[in-house]
Tab-separated table of C-alpha atoms and ligand atoms in Angstrom:
chain	number	residue	atom	x	y	z
V	1	UNK	CA	-57.213	-8.001	49.675
V	2	UNK	CA	-59.298	-6.560	52.492
V	3	UNK	CA	-61.621	-3.692	51.656
V	4	UNK	CA	-63.053	-1.878	54.611
V	5	UNK	CA	-65.333	1.021	55.202
V	6	UNK	CA	-64.443	0.892	58.858
V	7	UNK	CA	-61.138	2.203	60.176
V	8	UNK	CA	-58.291	0.844	58.102
V	9	UNK	CA	-57.745	-2.889	58.478
V	10	UNK	CA	-54.031	-2.243	58.114
V	11	UNK	CA	-53.900	0.187	61.010
V	12	UNK	CA	-56.245	-1.877	63.221
V	13	UNK	CA	-54.118	-4.978	62.562
V	14	UNK	CA	-50.907	-3.220	63.556
V	15	UNK	CA	-51.950	-0.805	66.358
V	16	UNK	CA	-51.735	-1.413	70.082
V	17	UNK	CA	-54.995	-2.183	71.904
V	18	UNK	CA	-57.767	0.381	72.330
V	19	UNK	CA	-58.361	1.481	75.914
V	20	UNK	CA	-61.281	0.312	78.026
V	21	UNK	CA	-63.872	3.033	77.528
V	22	UNK	CA	-67.393	1.851	78.328
V	23	UNK	CA	-70.453	3.687	77.015
V	24	UNK	CA	-71.820	6.449	79.233
V	25	UNK	CA	-74.558	5.165	81.506
V	26	UNK	CA	-76.416	7.727	83.628
V	27	UNK	CA	-76.246	11.458	84.310
V	28	UNK	CA	-72.835	13.028	84.801
V	29	UNK	CA	-71.558	16.476	85.816
V	30	UNK	CA	-68.241	17.766	84.412
V	31	UNK	CA	-66.327	20.973	83.750
V	32	UNK	CA	-65.903	20.241	80.054
V	33	UNK	CA	-67.479	17.754	77.652
V	34	UNK	CA	-65.634	16.891	74.432
V	35	UNK	CA	-67.559	15.388	71.505
V	36	UNK	CA	-65.404	13.304	69.136
V	37	UNK	CA	-62.523	10.926	69.830
V	38	UNK	CA	-60.010	11.694	67.076
V	39	UNK	CA	-56.778	13.660	67.501
V	40	UNK	CA	-58.628	16.935	68.142
V	41	UNK	CA	-60.903	15.623	70.872
V	42	UNK	CA	-58.320	13.323	72.467
V	43	UNK	CA	-55.654	16.026	72.552
V	44	UNK	CA	-58.192	18.424	74.104
V	45	UNK	CA	-59.188	15.856	76.743
V	46	UNK	CA	-55.558	15.023	77.529
V	47	UNK	CA	-54.497	18.647	77.924
V	48	UNK	CA	-57.547	19.450	80.076
V	49	UNK	CA	-57.108	16.415	82.311
V	50	UNK	CA	-53.442	17.316	82.821
V	51	UNK	CA	-54.611	20.661	84.216
V	52	UNK	CA	-56.897	18.912	86.710
V	53	UNK	CA	-60.087	19.706	84.766
V	54	UNK	CA	-62.997	17.268	85.095
V	55	UNK	CA	-63.420	16.325	81.428
V	56	UNK	CA	-65.697	13.774	79.761
V	57	UNK	CA	-65.118	12.693	76.149
V	58	UNK	CA	-67.944	11.131	74.122
V	59	UNK	CA	-67.112	9.149	71.000
V	60	UNK	CA	-69.859	7.636	68.831
V	61	UNK	CA	-67.681	4.612	67.944
V	62	UNK	CA	-64.147	4.029	69.251
V	63	UNK	CA	-61.058	6.300	69.474
V	64	UNK	CA	-59.682	6.850	65.984
V	65	UNK	CA	-62.827	5.617	64.228
V	66	UNK	CA	-62.893	8.738	62.025
V	67	UNK	CA	-60.084	10.135	59.898
V	68	UNK	CA	-57.612	9.709	62.776
V	69	UNK	CA	-57.611	5.931	62.292
V	70	UNK	CA	-57.625	5.932	58.497
V	71	UNK	CA	-55.035	8.423	57.292
V	72	UNK	CA	-51.597	8.119	55.694
V	73	UNK	CA	-49.826	9.030	58.921
V	74	UNK	CA	-47.778	11.927	57.552
V	75	UNK	CA	-47.103	14.562	60.183
V	76	UNK	CA	-46.891	17.848	58.306
V	77	UNK	CA	-46.322	21.208	59.996
V	78	UNK	CA	-47.323	23.296	56.966
V	79	UNK	CA	-50.487	24.447	55.196
V	80	UNK	CA	-52.101	22.477	52.393
V	81	UNK	CA	-52.024	25.361	49.965
V	82	UNK	CA	-50.954	28.623	51.597
V	83	UNK	CA	-47.470	29.902	52.212
V	84	UNK	CA	-46.803	31.882	55.403
V	85	UNK	CA	-46.817	35.215	53.513
V	86	UNK	CA	-50.279	34.398	52.082
V	87	UNK	CA	-51.539	33.889	55.620
V	88	UNK	CA	-50.144	37.266	56.662
V	89	UNK	CA	-51.864	38.868	53.669
V	90	UNK	CA	-55.096	37.137	54.607
V	91	UNK	CA	-55.164	37.877	58.337
V	92	UNK	CA	-52.698	40.737	58.861
V	93	UNK	CA	-49.244	40.436	60.337
V	94	UNK	CA	-50.078	39.811	64.020
V	95	UNK	CA	-52.810	37.217	63.537
V	96	UNK	CA	-51.097	35.735	60.479
V	97	UNK	CA	-47.759	35.245	62.236
V	98	UNK	CA	-49.506	33.783	65.297
V	99	UNK	CA	-51.071	31.179	63.030
V	100	UNK	CA	-47.758	30.578	61.232
V	101	UNK	CA	-45.936	29.980	64.545
V	102	UNK	CA	-48.697	27.644	65.722
V	103	UNK	CA	-48.641	25.572	62.525
V	104	UNK	CA	-44.820	25.471	62.465
V	105	UNK	CA	-44.741	24.061	66.031
V	106	UNK	CA	-47.502	21.486	65.450
V	107	UNK	CA	-45.354	18.507	64.382
V	108	UNK	CA	-43.035	18.914	67.363
V	109	UNK	CA	-46.137	18.872	69.565
V	110	UNK	CA	-47.139	15.482	68.107
V	111	UNK	CA	-43.699	13.888	68.510
V	112	UNK	CA	-43.237	15.431	71.992
V	113	UNK	CA	-46.566	13.918	73.116
V	114	UNK	CA	-45.545	10.555	71.674
V	115	UNK	CA	-42.209	10.638	73.522
V	116	UNK	CA	-43.620	12.032	76.758
V	117	UNK	CA	-46.456	9.503	77.023
V	118	UNK	CA	-44.502	6.583	75.558
V	119	UNK	CA	-47.058	6.131	72.760
V	120	UNK	CA	-46.212	3.137	70.576
V	121	UNK	CA	-47.055	4.198	67.041
V	122	UNK	CA	-43.912	3.534	64.959
V	123	UNK	CA	-43.144	7.258	65.118
V	124	UNK	CA	-40.419	8.448	62.733
V	125	UNK	CA	-39.540	12.142	62.934
V	126	UNK	CA	-37.375	11.756	59.860
V	127	UNK	CA	-38.493	14.938	58.147
V	128	UNK	CA	-41.367	15.304	55.692
V	129	UNK	CA	-40.601	15.587	51.983
V	130	UNK	CA	-42.466	17.350	49.232
V	131	UNK	CA	-40.942	16.487	45.858
V	132	UNK	CA	-41.821	18.410	42.689
V	133	UNK	CA	-43.537	16.167	40.145
V	134	UNK	CA	-42.754	18.718	37.417
V	135	UNK	CA	-39.909	21.175	36.987
V	136	UNK	CA	-42.458	23.998	36.837
V	137	UNK	CA	-43.434	23.290	40.459
V	138	UNK	CA	-39.949	23.894	41.860
V	139	UNK	CA	-40.381	27.678	42.007
V	140	UNK	CA	-43.451	27.300	44.216
V	141	UNK	CA	-41.592	24.941	46.535
V	142	UNK	CA	-38.636	27.338	46.696
V	143	UNK	CA	-41.026	30.140	47.796
V	144	UNK	CA	-42.560	27.843	50.418
V	145	UNK	CA	-39.124	26.893	51.689
V	146	UNK	CA	-37.855	30.482	51.781
V	147	UNK	CA	-40.877	31.796	53.635
V	148	UNK	CA	-40.764	29.091	56.302
V	149	UNK	CA	-36.966	29.429	56.569
V	150	UNK	CA	-37.348	33.195	57.138
V	151	UNK	CA	-39.467	32.289	60.173
V	152	UNK	CA	-36.845	29.932	61.570
V	153	UNK	CA	-38.475	26.626	60.572
V	154	UNK	CA	-36.043	23.688	60.107
V	155	UNK	CA	-36.485	23.393	56.338
V	156	UNK	CA	-34.137	22.763	53.453
V	157	UNK	CA	-34.203	22.547	49.680
V	158	UNK	CA	-33.389	19.122	48.294
V	159	UNK	CA	-31.754	18.796	44.884
V	160	UNK	CA	-32.795	16.288	42.267
V	161	UNK	CA	-30.183	13.619	43.030
V	162	UNK	CA	-30.695	13.817	46.776
V	163	UNK	CA	-34.460	13.593	46.319
V	164	UNK	CA	-33.992	10.507	44.132
V	165	UNK	CA	-31.899	8.981	46.936
V	166	UNK	CA	-34.389	9.859	49.702
V	167	UNK	CA	-37.527	8.776	47.866
V	168	UNK	CA	-35.968	5.923	45.931
V	169	UNK	CA	-37.905	7.204	42.920
V	170	UNK	CA	-36.277	8.538	39.749
V	171	UNK	CA	-39.204	10.741	38.718
V	172	UNK	CA	-38.826	13.829	40.901
V	173	UNK	CA	-37.137	17.111	40.119
V	174	UNK	CA	-36.003	17.966	43.649
V	175	UNK	CA	-38.147	19.643	46.298
V	176	UNK	CA	-38.027	20.612	49.954
V	177	UNK	CA	-37.932	18.968	53.344
V	178	UNK	CA	-39.446	20.035	56.652
V	179	UNK	CA	-37.211	18.440	59.266
V	180	UNK	CA	-39.732	18.490	62.134
V	181	UNK	CA	-42.248	16.417	60.116
V	182	UNK	CA	-42.340	12.649	59.758
V	183	UNK	CA	-44.840	9.837	60.030
V	184	UNK	CA	-46.687	7.699	62.555
V	185	UNK	CA	-49.006	4.709	62.733
V	186	UNK	CA	-52.147	6.850	62.828
V	187	UNK	CA	-54.505	4.599	64.803
V	188	UNK	CA	-51.751	3.709	67.261
V	189	UNK	CA	-51.259	7.423	67.900
V	190	UNK	CA	-55.015	7.999	68.449
V	191	UNK	CA	-55.243	5.041	70.821
V	192	UNK	CA	-52.111	6.200	72.633
V	193	UNK	CA	-53.616	9.660	73.138
V	194	UNK	CA	-56.757	7.988	74.523
V	195	UNK	CA	-54.706	5.919	76.993
V	196	UNK	CA	-52.779	9.044	78.042
V	197	UNK	CA	-55.973	11.086	78.495
V	198	UNK	CA	-57.542	8.353	80.657
V	199	UNK	CA	-54.335	8.009	82.701
V	200	UNK	CA	-54.404	11.781	83.280
V	201	UNK	CA	-57.966	11.532	84.656
V	202	UNK	CA	-60.257	12.083	81.629
V	203	UNK	CA	-63.436	9.989	81.389
V	204	UNK	CA	-63.626	8.557	77.872
V	205	UNK	CA	-66.861	6.894	76.717
V	206	UNK	CA	-66.994	4.985	73.435
V	207	UNK	CA	-70.104	3.928	71.543
V	208	UNK	CA	-71.697	7.029	72.991
V	209	UNK	CA	-72.996	9.392	70.320
V	210	UNK	CA	-73.920	12.879	71.483
V	211	UNK	CA	-77.507	13.093	70.277
V	212	UNK	CA	-78.564	16.539	71.407
V	213	UNK	CA	-77.006	19.628	72.899
V	214	UNK	CA	-79.159	22.021	74.849
V	215	UNK	CA	-78.881	24.870	77.331
V	216	UNK	CA	-79.961	23.953	80.876
V	217	UNK	CA	-79.793	27.034	83.135
V	218	UNK	CA	-76.252	28.378	82.807
V	219	UNK	CA	-74.755	25.038	81.715
V	220	UNK	CA	-74.862	22.855	78.619
V	221	UNK	CA	-76.437	19.411	78.614
V	222	UNK	CA	-75.332	16.764	76.133
V	223	UNK	CA	-77.804	13.916	75.762
V	224	UNK	CA	-76.625	10.421	74.841
V	225	UNK	CA	-78.597	7.172	74.327
V	226	UNK	CA	-78.297	6.120	77.980
V	227	UNK	CA	-77.248	9.236	79.833
V	228	UNK	CA	-76.275	12.883	79.779
V	229	UNK	CA	-73.404	15.183	80.710
V	230	UNK	CA	-73.873	18.691	82.128
V	231	UNK	CA	-70.857	20.950	81.664
V	232	UNK	CA	-69.860	24.624	81.471
V	233	UNK	CA	-67.997	24.133	78.219
V	234	UNK	CA	-68.531	21.935	75.166
V	235	UNK	CA	-65.769	21.217	72.646
V	236	UNK	CA	-66.932	19.889	69.276
V	237	UNK	CA	-64.196	17.805	67.657
V	238	UNK	CA	-66.111	15.882	65.010
V	239	UNK	CA	-64.486	17.292	61.838
V	240	UNK	CA	-65.498	15.465	58.608
V	241	UNK	CA	-67.671	13.077	60.648
V	242	UNK	CA	-69.806	15.946	61.984
V	243	UNK	CA	-73.507	15.100	62.120
V	244	UNK	CA	-76.506	17.305	62.879
V	245	UNK	CA	-75.584	17.938	66.540
V	246	UNK	CA	-74.851	21.623	65.924
V	247	UNK	CA	-76.951	23.153	63.149
V	248	UNK	CA	-74.892	24.151	60.132
V	249	UNK	CA	-71.524	22.849	61.342
V	250	UNK	CA	-71.507	19.899	58.913
V	251	UNK	CA	-72.343	22.244	56.061
V	252	UNK	CA	-69.357	24.508	56.785
V	253	UNK	CA	-66.830	21.997	55.404
V	254	UNK	CA	-66.676	19.639	52.427
V	255	UNK	CA	-66.186	15.999	53.486
V	256	UNK	CA	-64.101	14.509	50.665
V	257	UNK	CA	-63.913	10.730	50.485
V	258	UNK	CA	-60.313	9.663	50.055
V	259	UNK	CA	-58.930	6.161	49.527
V	260	UNK	CA	-55.793	4.390	50.622
V	261	UNK	CA	-54.185	1.200	49.435
V	262	UNK	CA	-51.329	-0.824	50.955
V	263	UNK	CA	-49.155	-3.280	49.041
V	264	UNK	CA	-48.103	-6.631	50.411
V	265	UNK	CA	-44.788	-6.306	52.310
V	266	UNK	CA	-41.972	-5.523	49.841
V	267	UNK	CA	-39.079	-7.950	49.777
V	268	UNK	CA	-36.068	-6.814	51.820
V	269	UNK	CA	-34.089	-6.073	48.632
V	270	UNK	CA	-36.785	-3.910	47.095
V	271	UNK	CA	-37.704	-2.241	50.398
V	272	UNK	CA	-34.093	-1.104	50.775
V	273	UNK	CA	-34.468	0.929	47.580
V	274	UNK	CA	-37.908	2.453	48.329
V	275	UNK	CA	-37.828	5.319	50.834
V	276	UNK	CA	-34.559	3.826	52.142
V	277	UNK	CA	-34.293	6.192	55.134
V	278	UNK	CA	-37.954	5.693	56.061
V	279	UNK	CA	-39.248	9.089	54.958
V	280	UNK	CA	-42.814	9.791	53.900
V	281	UNK	CA	-43.817	12.270	51.234
V	282	UNK	CA	-46.666	13.950	49.403
V	283	UNK	CA	-45.616	15.350	46.056
V	284	UNK	CA	-46.867	18.502	44.339
V	285	UNK	CA	-49.736	16.821	42.502
V	286	UNK	CA	-53.144	18.173	43.395
V	287	UNK	CA	-54.604	14.711	42.783
V	288	UNK	CA	-52.627	13.531	45.803
V	289	UNK	CA	-49.655	11.240	45.466
V	290	UNK	CA	-48.419	10.362	48.944
V	291	UNK	CA	-46.227	7.422	49.901
V	292	UNK	CA	-44.836	5.948	53.100
V	293	UNK	CA	-43.881	2.495	54.292
V	294	UNK	CA	-45.435	0.810	57.315
V	295	UNK	CA	-43.351	-1.102	59.832
V	296	UNK	CA	-43.605	-4.299	57.722
V	297	UNK	CA	-42.442	-2.525	54.542
V	298	UNK	CA	-45.853	-2.298	52.930
V	299	UNK	CA	-46.014	0.746	50.710
V	300	UNK	CA	-49.060	2.783	51.716
V	301	UNK	CA	-50.332	5.269	49.174
V	302	UNK	CA	-53.309	7.531	48.547
V	303	UNK	CA	-55.680	7.302	45.629
V	304	UNK	CA	-58.431	9.585	44.451
V	305	UNK	CA	-60.759	7.656	42.178
V	306	UNK	CA	-63.162	9.730	40.149
V	307	UNK	CA	-66.073	7.750	41.557
V	308	UNK	CA	-66.155	5.392	44.526
V	309	UNK	CA	-68.005	2.769	42.450
V	310	UNK	CA	-66.082	-0.472	41.904
V	311	UNK	CA	-63.301	1.225	43.823
V	312	UNK	CA	-61.419	-1.971	44.505
V	313	UNK	CA	-60.799	-2.758	40.813
V	314	UNK	CA	-60.171	0.846	39.803
V	315	UNK	CA	-57.792	1.473	42.649
V	316	UNK	CA	-55.766	-1.614	41.966
V	317	UNK	CA	-55.346	-0.645	38.326
V	318	UNK	CA	-54.533	3.013	38.966
V	319	UNK	CA	-52.168	2.195	41.825
V	320	UNK	CA	-50.274	-0.311	39.692
V	321	UNK	CA	-49.914	2.364	37.008
V	322	UNK	CA	-48.677	4.817	39.619
V	323	UNK	CA	-46.181	2.346	41.055
V	324	UNK	CA	-44.865	1.543	37.600
V	325	UNK	CA	-44.198	5.237	37.137
V	326	UNK	CA	-42.852	6.206	40.568
V	327	UNK	CA	-41.247	2.922	41.623
V	328	UNK	CA	-40.377	0.833	38.564
V	329	UNK	CA	-38.190	-1.391	40.794
V	330	UNK	CA	-41.331	-2.778	42.508
V	331	UNK	CA	-42.408	-5.933	40.694
V	332	UNK	CA	-46.085	-6.680	40.048
V	333	UNK	CA	-47.348	-6.670	43.609
V	334	UNK	CA	-50.370	-7.812	45.553
V	335	UNK	CA	-52.362	-5.306	47.574
V	336	UNK	CA	-53.206	-6.293	51.128
V	337	UNK	CA	-55.615	-3.554	52.197
V	338	UNK	CA	-57.868	-0.860	50.744
V	339	UNK	CA	-59.866	1.561	52.854
V	340	UNK	CA	-61.361	5.012	52.787
V	341	UNK	CA	-62.080	7.953	55.038
V	342	UNK	CA	-63.451	11.459	54.938
V	343	UNK	CA	-61.162	14.502	54.820
V	344	UNK	CA	-62.672	17.803	56.014
V	345	UNK	CA	-61.779	20.387	53.388
V	346	UNK	CA	-62.406	24.112	53.727
V	347	UNK	CA	-62.800	26.324	50.690
V	348	UNK	CA	-59.463	28.064	51.309
V	349	UNK	CA	-57.778	24.993	52.909
V	350	UNK	CA	-57.178	26.897	56.176
V	351	UNK	CA	-58.338	25.425	59.512
V	352	UNK	CA	-61.398	26.819	61.287
V	353	UNK	CA	-62.064	27.733	64.901
V	354	UNK	CA	-65.538	28.891	65.933
V	355	UNK	CA	-67.095	29.875	69.244
V	356	UNK	CA	-70.597	28.787	68.272
V	357	UNK	CA	-72.277	30.060	71.442
V	358	UNK	CA	-70.889	31.089	74.834
V	359	UNK	CA	-69.006	28.014	76.032
V	360	UNK	CA	-69.356	25.980	72.801
V	361	UNK	CA	-66.156	25.773	70.742
V	362	UNK	CA	-65.392	23.871	67.535
V	363	UNK	CA	-62.165	23.224	65.611
V	364	UNK	CA	-62.170	21.540	62.197
V	365	UNK	CA	-61.309	21.717	58.503
V	366	UNK	CA	-57.626	20.761	58.442
V	367	UNK	CA	-57.789	19.905	54.745
V	368	UNK	CA	-55.505	16.862	54.917
V	369	UNK	CA	-53.067	18.217	57.532
V	370	UNK	CA	-54.928	17.141	60.656
V	371	UNK	CA	-52.375	14.957	62.423
V	372	UNK	CA	-50.228	17.895	63.440
V	373	UNK	CA	-52.808	20.673	63.142
V	374	UNK	CA	-55.651	18.649	64.730
V	375	UNK	CA	-53.443	17.787	67.706
V	376	UNK	CA	-52.543	21.476	68.069
V	377	UNK	CA	-56.222	22.412	67.687
V	378	UNK	CA	-57.130	20.042	70.523
V	379	UNK	CA	-54.607	21.690	72.815
V	380	UNK	CA	-55.859	25.112	71.744
V	381	UNK	CA	-59.521	24.174	72.422
V	382	UNK	CA	-58.439	22.989	75.875
V	383	UNK	CA	-56.755	26.344	76.455
V	384	UNK	CA	-59.955	28.124	75.377
V	385	UNK	CA	-61.963	26.023	77.806
V	386	UNK	CA	-59.511	27.142	80.501
V	387	UNK	CA	-60.170	30.767	79.541
V	388	UNK	CA	-56.805	31.437	77.895
V	389	UNK	CA	-55.772	33.596	74.919
V	390	UNK	CA	-58.440	36.349	75.120
V	391	UNK	CA	-58.790	37.759	71.622
V	392	UNK	CA	-55.258	36.766	70.616
V	393	UNK	CA	-56.006	33.267	69.408
V	394	UNK	CA	-53.467	31.443	67.228
V	395	UNK	CA	-56.234	30.261	64.913
V	396	UNK	CA	-58.466	33.182	63.984
V	397	UNK	CA	-61.936	32.999	65.456
V	398	UNK	CA	-64.354	33.169	62.566
V	399	UNK	CA	-68.144	33.034	62.384
V	400	UNK	CA	-69.703	29.786	61.215
V	401	UNK	CA	-70.431	30.019	57.494
V	402	UNK	CA	-72.387	27.292	55.785
V	403	UNK	CA	-71.462	26.629	52.179
V	404	UNK	CA	-74.201	27.499	49.730
V	405	UNK	CA	-75.541	24.502	47.795
V	406	UNK	CA	-73.668	22.143	50.095
V	407	UNK	CA	-75.599	19.105	48.835
V	408	UNK	CA	-74.252	19.804	45.367
V	409	UNK	CA	-70.748	20.768	46.456
V	410	UNK	CA	-69.986	17.314	47.856
V	411	UNK	CA	-70.629	15.334	44.625
V	412	UNK	CA	-69.137	18.161	42.568
V	413	UNK	CA	-65.928	17.997	44.593
V	414	UNK	CA	-65.407	14.585	42.983
V	415	UNK	CA	-65.387	16.201	39.583
V	416	UNK	CA	-62.409	18.209	40.774
V	417	UNK	CA	-60.327	15.031	40.658
V	418	UNK	CA	-60.485	15.128	36.875
V	419	UNK	CA	-59.510	18.793	36.846
V	420	UNK	CA	-56.644	18.123	39.256
V	421	UNK	CA	-55.354	15.270	37.081
V	422	UNK	CA	-55.484	17.516	34.045
V	423	UNK	CA	-53.562	20.288	35.847
V	424	UNK	CA	-50.997	17.828	37.204
V	425	UNK	CA	-50.403	16.435	33.736
V	426	UNK	CA	-50.180	19.923	32.230
V	427	UNK	CA	-47.512	20.923	34.793
H	1	FAD	C1	-57.714	8.860	53.865
H	1	FAD	C2	-57.146	10.028	54.659
H	1	FAD	C3	-55.781	10.322	54.613
H	1	FAD	C4	-55.260	11.392	55.353
H	1	FAD	N1	-53.906	11.582	55.390
H	1	FAD	C5	-53.402	12.517	56.245
H	1	FAD	C6	-51.999	12.637	56.429
H	1	FAD	O1	-51.200	11.855	55.898
H	1	FAD	N2	-51.543	13.641	57.232
H	1	FAD	C7	-52.396	14.480	57.901
H	1	FAD	O2	-51.932	15.367	58.625
H	1	FAD	N3	-53.740	14.348	57.779
H	1	FAD	C8	-54.256	13.385	56.988
H	1	FAD	N4	-55.599	13.218	56.905
H	1	FAD	C9	-56.472	14.096	57.711
H	1	FAD	C10	-56.484	13.695	59.190
H	1	FAD	O3	-56.644	12.298	59.300
H	1	FAD	C11	-57.628	14.430	59.902
H	1	FAD	O4	-57.513	15.811	59.674
H	1	FAD	C12	-57.612	14.192	61.406
H	1	FAD	O5	-57.575	12.827	61.707
H	1	FAD	C13	-58.858	14.837	62.021
H	1	FAD	O6	-58.922	14.498	63.376
H	1	FAD	P1	-60.216	14.893	64.184
H	1	FAD	O7	-60.037	14.425	65.567
H	1	FAD	O8	-60.501	16.354	64.026
H	1	FAD	O9	-61.417	14.154	63.456
H	1	FAD	P2	-61.729	12.575	63.341
H	1	FAD	O10	-60.527	11.757	63.552
H	1	FAD	O11	-62.475	12.391	62.072
H	1	FAD	O12	-62.672	12.303	64.581
H	1	FAD	C14	-63.992	12.775	64.656
H	1	FAD	C15	-64.740	11.782	65.567
H	1	FAD	O13	-66.001	12.363	65.949
H	1	FAD	C16	-66.890	11.284	66.154
H	1	FAD	N5	-68.247	11.841	66.145
H	1	FAD	C17	-68.893	12.485	65.145
H	1	FAD	N6	-70.114	12.901	65.562
H	1	FAD	C18	-70.245	12.489	66.854
H	1	FAD	C19	-71.278	12.624	67.829
H	1	FAD	N7	-72.438	13.259	67.573
H	1	FAD	N8	-71.071	12.090	69.060
H	1	FAD	C20	-69.905	11.465	69.361
H	1	FAD	N9	-68.895	11.311	68.469
H	1	FAD	C21	-69.061	11.824	67.236
H	1	FAD	C22	-66.593	10.335	64.992
H	1	FAD	O14	-67.036	9.018	65.280
H	1	FAD	C23	-65.061	10.456	64.878
H	1	FAD	O15	-64.394	9.410	65.562
H	1	FAD	C24	-56.137	12.191	56.139
H	1	FAD	C25	-57.507	11.890	56.181
H	1	FAD	C26	-58.010	10.804	55.467
H	1	FAD	C27	-59.468	10.478	55.565
């Protein structure tokens, strides 16, 4: 079993090659500089380059090094916690419905980009499922379904038998499906976006951390180990991997360490009974149960250990227990890969957009929904850099707020796992 604290060994072993993107060497002028080479930054660079903008992207490691190369690959055009009506209550009807429309369209954006640019990432727009792990959770899913359906989203309720057929698991009580969702090979998608951005004219530099950001006359200068970029606009797309580049930005979100584990390939007979139509799903548990198969029929699932210590042993044990419950037809199985990554959570689980200073924009905090929403955020940041939207932004522009006692919040967030397990069991 391979344990990695780098991007997932599974996804690196099965993704297409990373593009050539040499470190920045020397001083460079540009219209826009993007910091961070995950979905947000790469989507921003791609959309800017397509408009003929001179854009430079700086990535400290390689494209997809952060959460974009480590996630479960589920493309989900819906909020983590909120329903559309909650968002309207929170932001008012105009702003709330703008955000609802933007989120609803985010999965189609991902799959359209994949088709348009011929990105090879095992994309399956099969629909995303959310099964209820307890009967008491069905009412909440019905409300979610009804509110998205009222806004024209392609959603449907799924009864118990149908859900058993789609998941291949006998334990669920029904649920809902969002037809525009699906799943991808996450690192393949990030690398594909990088290739597309470079082909469109973006300059992408890997192994180039942005070390300092300062005002030089009426432009911004980003300093790197062996060079600098001067630009009118800076887009910060560093999410849970945010460092000290912009004061306070890292302390505005909670970076939660999340683990993944992949079984050895299931035999053809067993694989035909597990997610037989190649769906992916995250159920209603707060302690995160998400499953999908990769192209070789490995079952890839999330795990939230209480502590990261001796994670390998703990994860194996807890995943076996989970498989016994959800997929009793899977025999005792080996696990091929374990890895982890940081998810950028916000306190209310809604994404954040900030204009930190004139010409400096940041988008982050997708709370586990960043494949679709991060890609949409990247396009939106590009539109901001091009001067679009005025005050009518799809994502509300909010001031940067650092979380009080941030140093305590991060370890305390681990304690929440126990609370979540208790609530899940109680449901
Ligand atoms: C284990 C796990 C499972 C997940 N599962 C799902 C899922 O199934 N579905 C879903 O929608 N979302 C999921 N997510 C969330 C999703 O992966 C993220 O929201 C998304 O990838 C964020 O993309 P991003 O581009 O904003 O950030 P990232 O992909 O994290 O990229 C940020 C990049 O910024 C770079 N960087 C940081 N500082 C600097 C600097 N100073 N200079 C240069 N570069 C810098 C980092 O190296 C990093 O590559 C999951 C996340 C994790 C960790």
